[in-house]
Amino acid sequence: MRKILLESLLKGPLAEPSPGAEDPELLAFAAQVASAARAKLGRSLSIREIDAGSCNGCELEINALGNAFYDLERFGLRFVASPRHADILLVTGPVTKNMGEALLRTYQATPAPKWVVAAGACALDGGLFAGSYACLGGVAAAIPVDLYIPGCPPTPTALLEGLLALMG
Amino acid sequence: MPALAEMIARGRLIEAHRPCPRIAVEEDLWRAFASMLAEGRATLLGLWGEAGAVHMGLLDEAESAACIVTRPCPEGHFPSVGRAHPPAIRLERTIRDLFGLEPRGLPDPRPWLDHGRWGLRHPLAIHPAPVSAPEPYPFLTSEGEGLHQIPVGPVHAGVIEPGHFRFTANGEAIVRLEERLGYAHKGVDSLTTGAPIERAARLAGRMSGDSTVAYALAFARAVEAALAIEIPPRAIWLRALMAELERLANHFGDIGAICNDVAFALMHAHCGVLRERVLRAAAASFGHRLMMDCIVPGGVGVDLAEGAAAPVRELLDVARGAFPALIELYDNTASLQDRTVGAGVLSMALARQYGCGGFIGRASGRNFDARRNLPYPPYDALAFEVPALSDGDVNARVWIRIREVEQSLSLVEQILDAMPEGPISVPLPANKSGEGMALVEGFRGDVLASVRLDAAGRVACSRLRDPSWFQWPLLEAAIEGNIVADFPLCNKSFNCSYSGHDL
């Protein structure tokens, strides 16, 4: 164990530079929330992730945000275990009807101010699962959405760009 | 005791089904097949419905022979298989929920995927019924002094999929765990029915995102069997390359995550780096980190361009350099072993009864791997071993993954060395009907795909069966007597798919 730790110290971090947001939609959103978010929350945001029926592809990439390359926590972003500790709800999936109530109750349990980020093609409009008897068809059908991060699934870089836009 | 082949001869053969036989049977023969399962003379591969019929997949492991048995249900019912063979119970509850067909004699009257929120009952039946409001779901009871219940989910503390776990505990010790799943039910079967093959293939690739390659491969192979077409050799080898990269990425991720669940963050960090390197190699070679939609019926959608194998070769070097030290770290850290050895033991008898696949089955003595037992190309031309252990605990499931990483690294190298040149796909014949079945070894276990195409070349009926169907119920058994705090560890060592199971 000591050898691995020593080698890691000597080799230096794998973390890559912060991706700059170029998407005009993201920049506009950043301008809109930056002052409010900064004033109320400072430079850190707590994220509660909710899988509202995704295929788990989005979760794989969200989990990748924690690896040494993306190192989410250096930006002041962290995942929390309870919606009561969260500033942001990061929601994936087409919102299955079986998850509709759980999503709504999680939203209601999150204290204001709060923002909802919908991640992935399904979260926008149901994606490939749109029109199914079992899906509401996107996060906005259940709770108000502030930001949408596209991709199937969104890459960790795309997720990071979107979340950093929230930080202003 | 008639063998599977003799039993098959008693049914009415459906000609259009490839590669294994499909037979239509009367009620007594259906019961005889159910008895074979109950007596352990065959393994249940799957049990699924369509409007007006039920289908059962069986495997004779000794003979490496499979078949599909169909029981038409014009009266809306069929004899329950689950009554004698418990692995079928959840599958039959699902058939009742989706198709309204009653498994007569099924011991569990409760719904499974249907939570009463779809606005209709039996959505895939010929005549769906309306529904008014969700009904309460009665969990199984446990009685005794000092017992308390802990409800967990469907929204969990970590970044994982939705599901509900109802623990009954005595102090710290778990007396009973009951799972309630279905939260990720997206209605895939209704979306694939009548869909063009291309759309159904994309849906197959989103049954369970971590197994997108395995699902796309299983679906494509089933379609190709139905249409009786051969795909170019290069496509076969590219598919295997993707499948092994997917296995590597998931195993690296799992090994790290299991260690993380006992708060050993160092393994998690280093395995996370290896997983990320696999995904980056996949993105560099195939244009998508998870290789979604890269396998299509008829071949593959994206070729390995000139020089694009270099990132994969580089990955092999890096992984082979870094992994041995991590194995040593796992093996020599007493505090880690203290948690994984002896935790969440799954008995060999249960693994065998449930036909449990993947690292869970192989850690509990069920030495089955579709790549070897029902070999499909190019695995018949590759050298690899299937590791198996009999301890059945979390530690054994970690070691199976470690050994499979080593095998997959070797397979990737063999595949790159032997990669043939040539075209990467063939066009699918238009307006051709047929029926096909495929069994593909994903990282989690064997994925079954069954597809019937109509005369217009559309998907008339398709069912994709996740390996988790025969693994989730066993988690309930393996966790008994463990402490509540070890549940995340045991659950991660199983790593069943919620989405793949929930359809």
XYZ file of C-alpha atoms in Angstrom:
671
model
C 0.000 0.000 0.000
C 2.839 2.396 0.894
C 4.428 1.871 -2.521
C 1.186 2.716 -4.323
C 0.675 5.809 -2.199
C 4.254 6.974 -2.731
C 4.078 6.435 -6.480
C 0.811 8.362 -6.643
C 2.399 11.252 -4.780
C 5.424 11.353 -7.060
C 3.450 11.055 -10.290
C 1.242 14.024 -9.512
C -2.494 14.355 -10.015
C -4.400 12.995 -13.027
C -7.050 15.708 -12.724
C -7.588 17.603 -15.941
C -8.177 21.343 -16.333
C -11.682 22.625 -15.883
C -13.720 22.497 -19.088
C -14.879 25.959 -20.141
C -18.523 26.283 -21.071
C -19.001 27.357 -24.686
C -22.639 26.489 -25.208
C -24.603 29.780 -25.447
C -27.557 28.219 -23.623
C -25.282 27.294 -20.739
C -23.693 30.758 -20.624
C -27.096 32.449 -20.559
C -28.195 30.138 -17.798
C -24.996 30.826 -15.895
C -25.612 34.574 -16.081
C -29.148 34.082 -14.870
C -28.384 32.006 -11.795
C -24.863 33.138 -10.987
C -25.676 36.097 -8.804
C -28.517 34.334 -7.000
C -26.528 31.160 -6.468
C -23.380 32.974 -5.401
C -25.257 35.213 -2.969
C -27.183 32.380 -1.349
C -24.816 29.435 -1.552
C -21.294 30.757 -1.942
C -18.870 28.700 -3.965
C -20.148 25.246 -3.183
C -23.133 23.263 -4.325
C -24.548 20.025 -2.974
C -26.062 17.657 -5.508
C -28.672 14.971 -4.912
C -28.854 12.552 -7.829
C -32.165 10.879 -8.683
C -32.485 8.065 -11.184
C -36.053 8.390 -12.425
C -35.895 5.213 -14.496
C -32.772 5.622 -16.624
C -31.008 2.672 -18.255
C -28.135 3.367 -15.778
C -25.879 4.712 -18.550
C -26.235 8.241 -17.148
C -25.396 6.997 -13.638
C -22.183 5.418 -14.921
C -21.027 8.758 -16.292
C -22.205 10.707 -13.242
C -20.224 8.314 -11.060
C -17.215 8.897 -13.339
C -17.242 12.556 -12.230
C -15.732 11.349 -8.978
C -12.730 9.655 -10.569
C -9.249 11.161 -10.557
C -9.561 12.653 -14.047
C -12.625 14.809 -13.382
C -12.332 15.134 -9.598
C -15.652 16.879 -9.096
C -15.068 17.906 -5.499
C -12.203 20.283 -6.334
C -14.867 22.597 -7.807
C -16.892 22.664 -4.612
C -19.458 20.258 -6.052
C -20.352 17.169 -4.083
C -22.995 14.493 -4.025
C -25.055 14.308 -0.852
C -27.096 11.431 0.494
C -30.302 13.314 1.245
C -32.423 15.814 -0.687
C -32.636 17.807 2.549
C -28.938 18.612 2.183
C -29.125 19.441 -1.511
C -29.047 22.626 -3.591
C -29.320 20.812 -6.905
C -31.351 17.811 -7.967
C -29.630 16.038 -10.835
C -32.303 13.905 -12.472
C -31.902 11.211 -15.156
C -34.314 8.958 -17.015
C -37.628 9.343 -18.851
C -39.418 9.542 -15.448
C -41.254 6.254 -15.248
C -44.745 6.464 -13.821
C -43.562 4.141 -11.060
C -40.972 6.792 -10.080
C -43.179 9.881 -10.534
C -44.291 10.192 -6.924
C -40.824 9.453 -5.511
C -39.347 12.184 -7.719
C -41.979 14.710 -6.679
C -41.539 13.916 -2.998
C -37.765 14.207 -3.293
C -38.228 17.615 -4.935
C -40.558 18.704 -2.145
C -38.055 17.525 0.458
C -35.327 19.750 -1.013
C -35.140 23.156 0.655
C -35.280 26.324 -1.474
C -33.366 27.805 -3.170
C -32.983 24.757 -5.381
C -32.282 24.019 -9.000
C -33.195 21.009 -11.089
C -30.762 19.745 -13.692
C -32.112 17.165 -16.133
C -29.325 15.042 -17.634
C -29.529 12.820 -20.701
C -31.748 12.385 -23.743
C -34.477 10.560 -21.747
C -34.672 13.338 -19.150
C -35.424 15.908 -21.865
C -38.485 14.341 -23.441
C -38.427 10.622 -22.693
C -35.895 9.950 -25.461
C -36.366 6.527 -27.025
C -38.955 5.722 -24.358
C -41.246 8.646 -25.216
C -44.805 7.512 -25.815
C -44.636 4.470 -23.536
C -47.603 3.771 -21.270
C -45.095 3.520 -18.405
C -43.263 6.861 -18.782
C -44.201 10.466 -18.090
C -41.735 11.500 -20.805
C -39.080 13.778 -19.353
C -38.313 15.437 -16.031
C -40.289 18.598 -16.835
C -43.466 16.502 -16.857
C -43.001 15.961 -13.112
C -41.064 18.921 -11.664
C -39.772 22.292 -12.993
C -36.404 22.002 -14.786
C -33.757 24.766 -14.767
C -31.003 23.273 -16.901
C -30.753 20.466 -19.422
C -27.533 18.582 -20.186
C -27.812 16.609 -23.446
C -26.201 13.306 -24.402
C -26.958 9.601 -24.412
C -25.455 9.428 -21.930
C -23.883 12.870 -21.359
C -20.099 12.540 -21.120
C -18.522 13.453 -17.776
C -17.105 16.546 -19.500
C -20.581 17.637 -20.621
C -21.922 17.037 -17.100
C -19.082 19.029 -15.594
C -19.620 21.933 -17.987
C -23.292 22.075 -17.069
C -22.701 21.863 -13.334
C -19.932 24.465 -13.442
C -22.280 26.831 -15.246
C -24.403 26.728 -12.104
C -21.434 27.937 -10.091
C -21.188 31.070 -12.223
C -35.994 -39.802 -17.157
C -36.334 -38.395 -20.656
C -33.632 -35.921 -21.705
C -34.475 -32.515 -23.130
C -34.076 -33.769 -26.719
C -36.657 -36.529 -26.170
C -39.079 -34.091 -24.594
C -38.673 -31.703 -27.526
C -39.653 -34.464 -29.947
C -43.042 -34.723 -28.203
C -44.017 -31.142 -29.056
C -45.081 -29.556 -32.335
C -41.986 -28.053 -33.962
C -42.203 -24.434 -35.174
C -40.091 -24.465 -38.346
C -39.058 -20.813 -38.553
C -37.118 -20.725 -35.247
C -33.297 -20.695 -35.242
C -30.810 -21.811 -34.036
C -32.448 -23.920 -31.299
C -35.865 -25.573 -31.678
C -39.119 -23.975 -30.584
C -42.091 -26.221 -29.941
C -45.747 -25.621 -29.180
C -47.092 -27.862 -26.428
C -50.288 -28.967 -24.727
C -50.865 -28.473 -21.034
C -49.519 -31.854 -19.876
C -46.251 -31.450 -21.761
C -45.890 -27.892 -20.380
C -46.214 -29.406 -16.896
C -43.634 -32.056 -17.768
C -41.141 -29.348 -18.762
C -41.881 -27.536 -15.487
C -41.127 -30.777 -13.633
C -37.799 -31.064 -15.440
C -36.882 -27.643 -14.069
C -38.076 -28.477 -10.572
C -36.102 -31.730 -10.550
C -32.954 -29.944 -11.693
C -32.785 -31.782 -15.032
C -32.893 -28.485 -16.963
C -32.156 -24.830 -16.258
C -34.688 -22.057 -16.775
C -33.384 -19.600 -19.378
C -36.408 -17.355 -19.412
C -40.188 -17.210 -19.174
C -42.092 -14.504 -20.971
C -45.431 -13.737 -22.513
C -47.065 -12.241 -25.521
C -50.715 -11.562 -26.138
C -52.299 -15.028 -25.979
C -49.245 -17.242 -25.318
C -46.390 -17.890 -22.927
C -42.862 -18.962 -23.829
C -40.324 -20.774 -21.685
C -36.621 -21.146 -22.480
C -34.850 -24.247 -21.161
C -31.225 -25.269 -21.139
C -29.748 -28.735 -20.799
C -26.335 -27.835 -19.416
C -24.844 -31.302 -19.810
C -25.793 -31.482 -23.482
C -25.327 -27.736 -24.152
C -28.748 -27.792 -25.778
C -31.455 -25.146 -25.498
C -35.069 -24.969 -26.574
C -38.083 -22.718 -26.337
C -41.432 -24.146 -25.330
C -44.613 -22.264 -26.174
C -47.965 -22.758 -24.518
C -50.855 -20.983 -26.292
C -53.318 -19.547 -23.746
C -56.587 -18.921 -25.593
C -58.450 -19.094 -22.268
C -56.121 -16.605 -20.619
C -54.338 -18.964 -18.245
C -51.527 -21.519 -18.097
C -50.197 -23.903 -15.436
C -47.765 -22.112 -13.140
C -44.122 -23.122 -13.418
C -43.258 -21.143 -10.299
C -45.433 -23.374 -8.155
C -42.839 -26.142 -8.453
C -39.837 -24.049 -9.492
C -39.420 -20.810 -7.475
C -37.042 -19.080 -9.968
C -40.083 -18.658 -12.243
C -42.243 -16.825 -9.692
C -41.263 -13.221 -10.468
C -41.316 -13.940 -14.193
C -44.870 -15.255 -13.902
C -45.979 -12.282 -11.799
C -44.609 -10.128 -14.626
C -46.529 -12.093 -17.262
C -49.714 -11.547 -15.257
C -48.965 -7.825 -14.849
C -48.182 -7.161 -18.499
C -50.327 -9.618 -20.433
C -53.153 -10.478 -18.052
C -52.428 -14.206 -18.434
C -53.005 -16.079 -15.180
C -50.358 -18.564 -14.028
C -52.709 -21.062 -12.366
C -51.389 -22.225 -9.029
C -48.790 -19.457 -8.656
C -48.236 -19.135 -4.899
C -47.748 -15.334 -4.943
C -50.868 -13.316 -5.852
C -49.164 -9.902 -5.676
C -48.263 -7.805 -8.723
C -44.569 -7.325 -9.509
C -43.729 -4.607 -12.054
C -47.213 -3.057 -11.928
C -47.407 -0.508 -9.097
C -50.892 0.603 -10.117
C -49.642 3.824 -11.710
C -49.766 3.135 -15.437
C -53.407 4.198 -15.777
C -54.211 0.736 -17.139
C -53.768 -2.914 -16.260
C -52.285 -5.592 -18.524
C -50.856 -3.011 -20.970
C -49.686 -5.677 -23.434
C -52.864 -7.771 -23.409
C -55.178 -7.739 -26.407
C -57.667 -5.799 -24.276
C -55.969 -3.760 -21.525
C -58.168 -2.943 -18.537
C -58.527 0.462 -16.831
C -57.287 0.960 -13.274
C -58.458 3.414 -10.640
C -55.837 3.890 -7.928
C -52.674 2.197 -6.662
C -53.318 -0.513 -4.102
C -51.129 -1.064 -1.049
C -48.398 -3.657 -1.523
C -48.364 -6.206 1.289
C -44.784 -7.111 2.184
C -44.094 -10.566 3.553
C -44.225 -10.727 7.318
C -41.647 -11.712 9.886
C -42.727 -12.384 13.420
C -40.723 -12.462 16.597
C -39.677 -10.439 19.581
C -37.607 -7.321 18.977
C -37.951 -7.254 15.198
C -38.077 -3.927 13.409
C -38.410 -2.893 9.778
C -36.153 -0.597 7.769
C -37.553 0.658 4.458
C -34.929 1.822 1.946
C -35.535 3.411 -1.464
C -36.561 3.824 -4.222
C -34.384 6.967 -3.947
C -31.103 5.817 -2.438
C -28.256 7.621 -0.725
C -25.760 6.907 -3.498
C -25.811 7.454 -7.234
C -27.574 4.203 -8.083
C -30.747 2.966 -9.712
C -34.189 2.992 -8.076
C -35.494 0.044 -6.093
C -37.052 -0.576 -2.710
C -35.570 -2.809 -0.021
C -37.588 -3.772 3.023
C -35.371 -5.084 5.805
C -36.641 -6.820 8.883
C -33.853 -6.797 11.440
C -33.194 -8.019 14.922
C -30.776 -5.435 16.224
C -28.112 -5.359 13.535
C -28.812 -8.771 12.053
C -31.021 -9.011 8.977
C -33.795 -11.540 9.488
C -35.448 -10.939 6.123
C -34.849 -8.773 3.117
C -37.615 -8.336 0.605
C -37.001 -6.521 -2.650
C -39.611 -4.522 -4.465
C -38.567 -3.663 -7.997
C -40.237 -2.242 -11.090
C -39.462 1.449 -10.487
C -37.428 1.579 -13.695
C -40.149 -0.102 -15.780
C -40.186 1.778 -19.073
C -42.439 -0.510 -21.116
C -39.709 -1.669 -23.504
C -41.771 -4.598 -24.810
C -44.585 -2.299 -25.912
C -42.115 -0.006 -27.678
C -40.375 -2.809 -29.577
C -43.589 -4.512 -30.670
C -44.220 -3.419 -34.262
C -41.021 -1.346 -34.367
C -38.514 -1.420 -37.243
C -35.450 -3.553 -36.461
C -33.156 -0.488 -36.208
C -35.304 1.155 -33.546
C -35.694 -2.068 -31.592
C -31.899 -2.481 -31.675
C -31.408 0.985 -30.173
C -33.926 0.137 -27.453
C -32.083 -3.137 -26.779
C -28.917 -1.102 -26.273
C -30.693 0.828 -23.528
C -32.095 -2.063 -21.523
C -29.184 -1.722 -19.121
C -26.605 0.928 -19.962
C -23.713 -0.932 -18.339
C -24.398 -3.904 -20.643
C -25.264 -1.959 -23.789
C -22.773 -3.958 -25.871
C -24.001 -7.308 -24.547
C -27.652 -6.407 -25.199
C -26.973 -5.015 -28.666
C -24.990 -8.163 -29.446
C -27.694 -10.509 -28.149
C -30.416 -8.679 -30.071
C -28.356 -8.528 -33.274
C -27.512 -12.227 -33.073
C -31.175 -13.113 -32.522
C -32.216 -11.018 -35.551
C -29.477 -12.546 -37.690
C -30.579 -16.040 -36.625
C -34.170 -15.163 -37.510
C -33.150 -13.923 -40.950
C -30.592 -16.739 -41.418
C -27.833 -14.367 -42.476
C -24.093 -14.507 -41.908
C -22.178 -11.379 -41.006
C -18.630 -10.579 -42.185
C -15.748 -12.010 -40.085
C -14.399 -8.553 -39.242
C -17.744 -7.589 -37.681
C -17.683 -10.730 -35.517
C -14.237 -9.883 -34.178
C -15.013 -6.203 -33.646
C -18.087 -7.201 -31.646
C -15.985 -9.415 -29.403
C -13.487 -6.595 -28.912
C -16.290 -4.303 -27.743
C -17.753 -7.005 -25.500
C -14.422 -7.585 -23.745
C -13.805 -3.851 -23.312
C -17.245 -3.556 -21.721
C -16.450 -6.445 -19.389
C -13.139 -4.839 -18.403
C -14.711 -1.443 -17.712
C -17.445 -2.933 -15.527
C -15.169 -5.297 -13.621
C -12.673 -2.520 -12.865
C -15.540 -0.314 -11.708
C -17.069 -3.058 -9.572
C -13.835 -4.125 -7.872
C -13.220 -0.506 -6.886
C -16.798 0.131 -5.820
C -16.962 -2.996 -3.639
C -13.809 -1.876 -1.825
C -15.278 1.616 -1.524
C -18.311 0.160 0.238
C -16.001 -0.950 3.036
C -14.419 2.524 3.016
C -11.210 1.452 1.283
C -11.000 4.456 -1.013
C -7.528 3.735 -2.381
C -8.693 0.715 -4.416
C -11.704 2.688 -5.591
C -9.532 5.543 -6.824
C -7.113 3.316 -8.712
C -9.775 1.040 -10.188
C -11.724 4.166 -11.192
C -8.683 5.343 -13.150
C -8.449 1.991 -14.958
C -12.164 2.050 -15.744
C -11.858 5.565 -17.125
C -8.918 4.488 -19.291
C -11.012 1.664 -20.777
C -13.847 4.064 -21.582
C -11.434 6.535 -23.172
C -9.905 3.780 -25.296
C -13.423 2.776 -26.355
C -14.264 6.375 -27.249
C -11.026 6.745 -29.236
C -11.593 3.486 -31.112
C -15.354 3.416 -31.570
C -16.527 6.974 -30.964
C -18.613 6.311 -27.836
C -17.412 5.714 -24.290
C -19.936 2.951 -23.608
C -19.995 1.849 -27.284
C -23.748 2.394 -27.473
C -25.346 1.620 -30.861
C -21.978 0.447 -32.224
C -23.290 -3.095 -32.758
C -26.195 -3.254 -35.197
C -28.097 -6.172 -36.711
C -26.065 -7.170 -39.779
C -22.667 -6.287 -38.325
C -21.194 -3.255 -36.609
C -21.940 0.407 -37.290
C -18.431 1.695 -36.804
C -15.120 0.333 -38.012
C -11.832 0.370 -36.206
C -10.021 2.901 -38.384
C -6.370 2.583 -39.381
C -4.361 3.182 -36.206
C -7.463 3.265 -33.996
C -6.371 0.078 -32.256
C -3.408 1.929 -30.761
C -5.357 3.293 -27.752
C -6.545 -0.247 -26.964
C -2.997 -1.641 -27.165
C -1.863 1.184 -24.916
C -4.660 0.340 -22.494
C -3.448 -3.271 -22.323
C 0.041 -2.098 -21.375
C -1.200 0.329 -18.742
C -3.673 -2.133 -17.207
C -1.164 -4.961 -17.121
C 1.311 -2.642 -15.455
C -1.075 -1.291 -12.820
C -3.411 -4.180 -12.010
C -1.047 -6.690 -10.312
C -0.196 -4.160 -7.590
C -3.926 -3.619 -6.986
C -4.558 -7.368 -6.722
C -1.766 -7.552 -4.188
C -3.248 -4.608 -2.320
C -6.632 -6.331 -2.148
C -5.102 -9.633 -1.113
C -2.853 -8.180 1.595
C -5.135 -5.691 3.308
C -6.496 -7.459 6.354
C -9.109 -4.798 7.175
C -10.567 -5.228 3.697
C -10.576 -9.020 3.786
C -12.157 -8.865 7.224
C -15.264 -7.415 5.597
C -15.384 -9.367 2.327
C -14.500 -12.903 3.477
C -17.559 -14.748 4.718
C -19.973 -11.910 3.921
C -23.120 -12.498 1.887
C -22.644 -16.222 1.240
C -24.692 -17.664 -1.606
C -24.984 -21.449 -1.485
C -24.023 -23.576 -4.469
C -27.430 -25.275 -4.375
C -29.310 -21.986 -4.820
C -26.976 -20.759 -7.557
C -27.597 -23.986 -9.413
C -31.355 -24.054 -8.846
C -31.738 -20.497 -10.146
C -29.392 -21.014 -13.088
C -27.572 -17.997 -11.731
C -25.059 -16.683 -14.250
C -22.070 -14.395 -14.258
C -19.606 -13.824 -11.444
C -22.333 -14.562 -8.870
C -22.942 -18.057 -10.198
C -19.264 -18.737 -10.839
C -18.346 -17.636 -7.301
C -20.869 -20.198 -6.024
C -19.704 -23.133 -8.065
C -21.968 -22.822 -11.109
C -19.314 -22.951 -13.789
C -21.328 -21.606 -16.716
C -20.233 -19.082 -19.316
C -22.170 -18.712 -22.559
C -18.946 -17.932 -24.397
C -17.728 -21.459 -23.604
C -20.861 -23.537 -22.918
C -22.879 -22.409 -25.937
C -19.958 -20.945 -27.903
C -20.580 -18.306 -30.500
C -17.928 -16.878 -32.803
C -15.223 -15.745 -32.382
C -14.932 -17.319 -28.907
C -14.674 -20.800 -30.403
C -11.383 -19.614 -31.914
C -10.017 -17.913 -28.789
C -8.164 -19.331 -25.804
C -9.582 -18.384 -22.413
C -10.401 -19.881 -19.060
C -13.591 -19.533 -17.055
C -12.651 -19.016 -13.406
C -14.902 -20.634 -10.803
C -14.898 -20.759 -7.008
C -17.188 -22.338 -4.463
C -17.007 -20.052 -1.407
C -19.917 -17.918 -2.612
C -19.025 -14.883 -0.491
C -18.248 -11.271 -1.403
C -14.558 -12.155 -1.519
C -15.169 -14.930 -4.060
C -17.177 -12.565 -6.255
C -14.275 -10.093 -6.158
C -11.774 -12.794 -7.095
C -13.885 -14.021 -10.013
C -13.889 -10.458 -11.345
C -10.122 -10.152 -10.852
C -9.494 -13.381 -12.760
C -11.932 -12.356 -15.498
C -10.107 -9.054 -15.928
C -6.950 -11.052 -16.606
C -8.779 -13.271 -19.087
C -10.340 -10.313 -20.874
C -7.005 -8.522 -21.181
C -5.665 -11.648 -22.874
C -8.772 -11.915 -25.076
C -8.480 -8.299 -26.210
C -4.898 -8.945 -27.240
C -5.808 -12.144 -29.101
C -8.652 -10.353 -30.858
C -6.469 -7.451 -31.964
C -3.804 -9.863 -33.240
C -6.268 -11.936 -35.237
C -8.548 -9.125 -36.464
C -9.491 -9.966 -40.056
C -9.842 -7.312 -42.748
C -12.927 -6.772 -44.854
C -16.424 -5.320 -44.727
C -18.095 -4.675 -41.380
C -21.764 -5.273 -42.159
C -24.258 -6.788 -44.565
C -27.634 -5.260 -45.441
C -30.620 -6.998 -43.846
C -33.001 -8.689 -46.297
C -36.206 -6.662 -46.559
C -39.648 -8.053 -45.784
C -38.440 -11.362 -44.423
C -40.002 -13.080 -41.447
C -38.367 -15.487 -39.024
C -37.662 -16.251 -35.396
C -34.364 -16.223 -33.606
C -32.841 -16.651 -30.185
C -29.406 -15.784 -28.820
C -27.587 -16.176 -25.544
C -24.656 -13.811 -25.005
C -22.311 -13.550 -22.044
C -22.396 -10.001 -20.720
C -20.215 -8.893 -17.817
C -23.047 -9.689 -15.391
C -24.055 -13.019 -16.888
C -25.944 -14.460 -19.834
C -28.332 -12.144 -21.671
C -31.113 -13.914 -23.570
C -32.678 -12.363 -26.649
C -35.695 -13.796 -28.400
C -37.033 -12.078 -31.519
C -39.822 -12.811 -33.998
C -39.993 -10.772 -37.194
C -43.196 -10.398 -39.187
C -43.554 -10.560 -42.978
C -42.902 -6.813 -43.224
C -39.536 -7.301 -41.470
C -40.733 -5.573 -38.316
C -40.412 -6.848 -34.772
C -43.569 -8.788 -33.950
C -42.376 -9.956 -30.547
C -39.139 -9.419 -28.708
C -37.976 -10.260 -25.238
C -34.634 -9.486 -23.670
C -34.016 -11.299 -20.395
C -31.453 -9.787 -18.073
C -29.231 -12.124 -16.013
C -30.472 -10.215 -12.938
C -33.806 -12.055 -13.040
C -32.017 -15.079 -11.583
C -29.699 -13.070 -9.326
C -31.929 -10.545 -7.531
C -33.910 -13.243 -5.656
C -30.646 -14.787 -4.442
C -29.512 -11.529 -2.865
C -32.431 -11.930 -0.474
C -31.066 -15.332 0.497
C -27.400 -14.309 0.664
C -28.046 -11.339 2.960
C -29.874 -13.330 5.655
C -28.008 -13.220 8.955
C -25.612 -10.484 7.779
C -25.677 -7.079 9.453
C -27.590 -4.203 7.889
C -24.359 -2.234 7.445
C -23.026 -4.954 5.140
C -25.960 -4.712 2.750
C -24.379 -2.093 0.428
C -21.290 -4.301 0.244
C -23.247 -7.467 -0.552
C -25.509 -5.594 -2.980
C -22.532 -4.145 -4.844
C -20.852 -7.547 -5.014
C -24.005 -8.814 -6.787
C -24.412 -5.594 -8.822
C -27.719 -6.654 -10.347
C -29.331 -4.425 -12.944
C -32.523 -2.608 -11.976
C -33.285 -1.266 -15.427
C -32.515 -4.532 -17.216
C -34.778 -6.416 -14.831
C -37.592 -3.858 -14.777
C -38.040 -3.916 -18.576
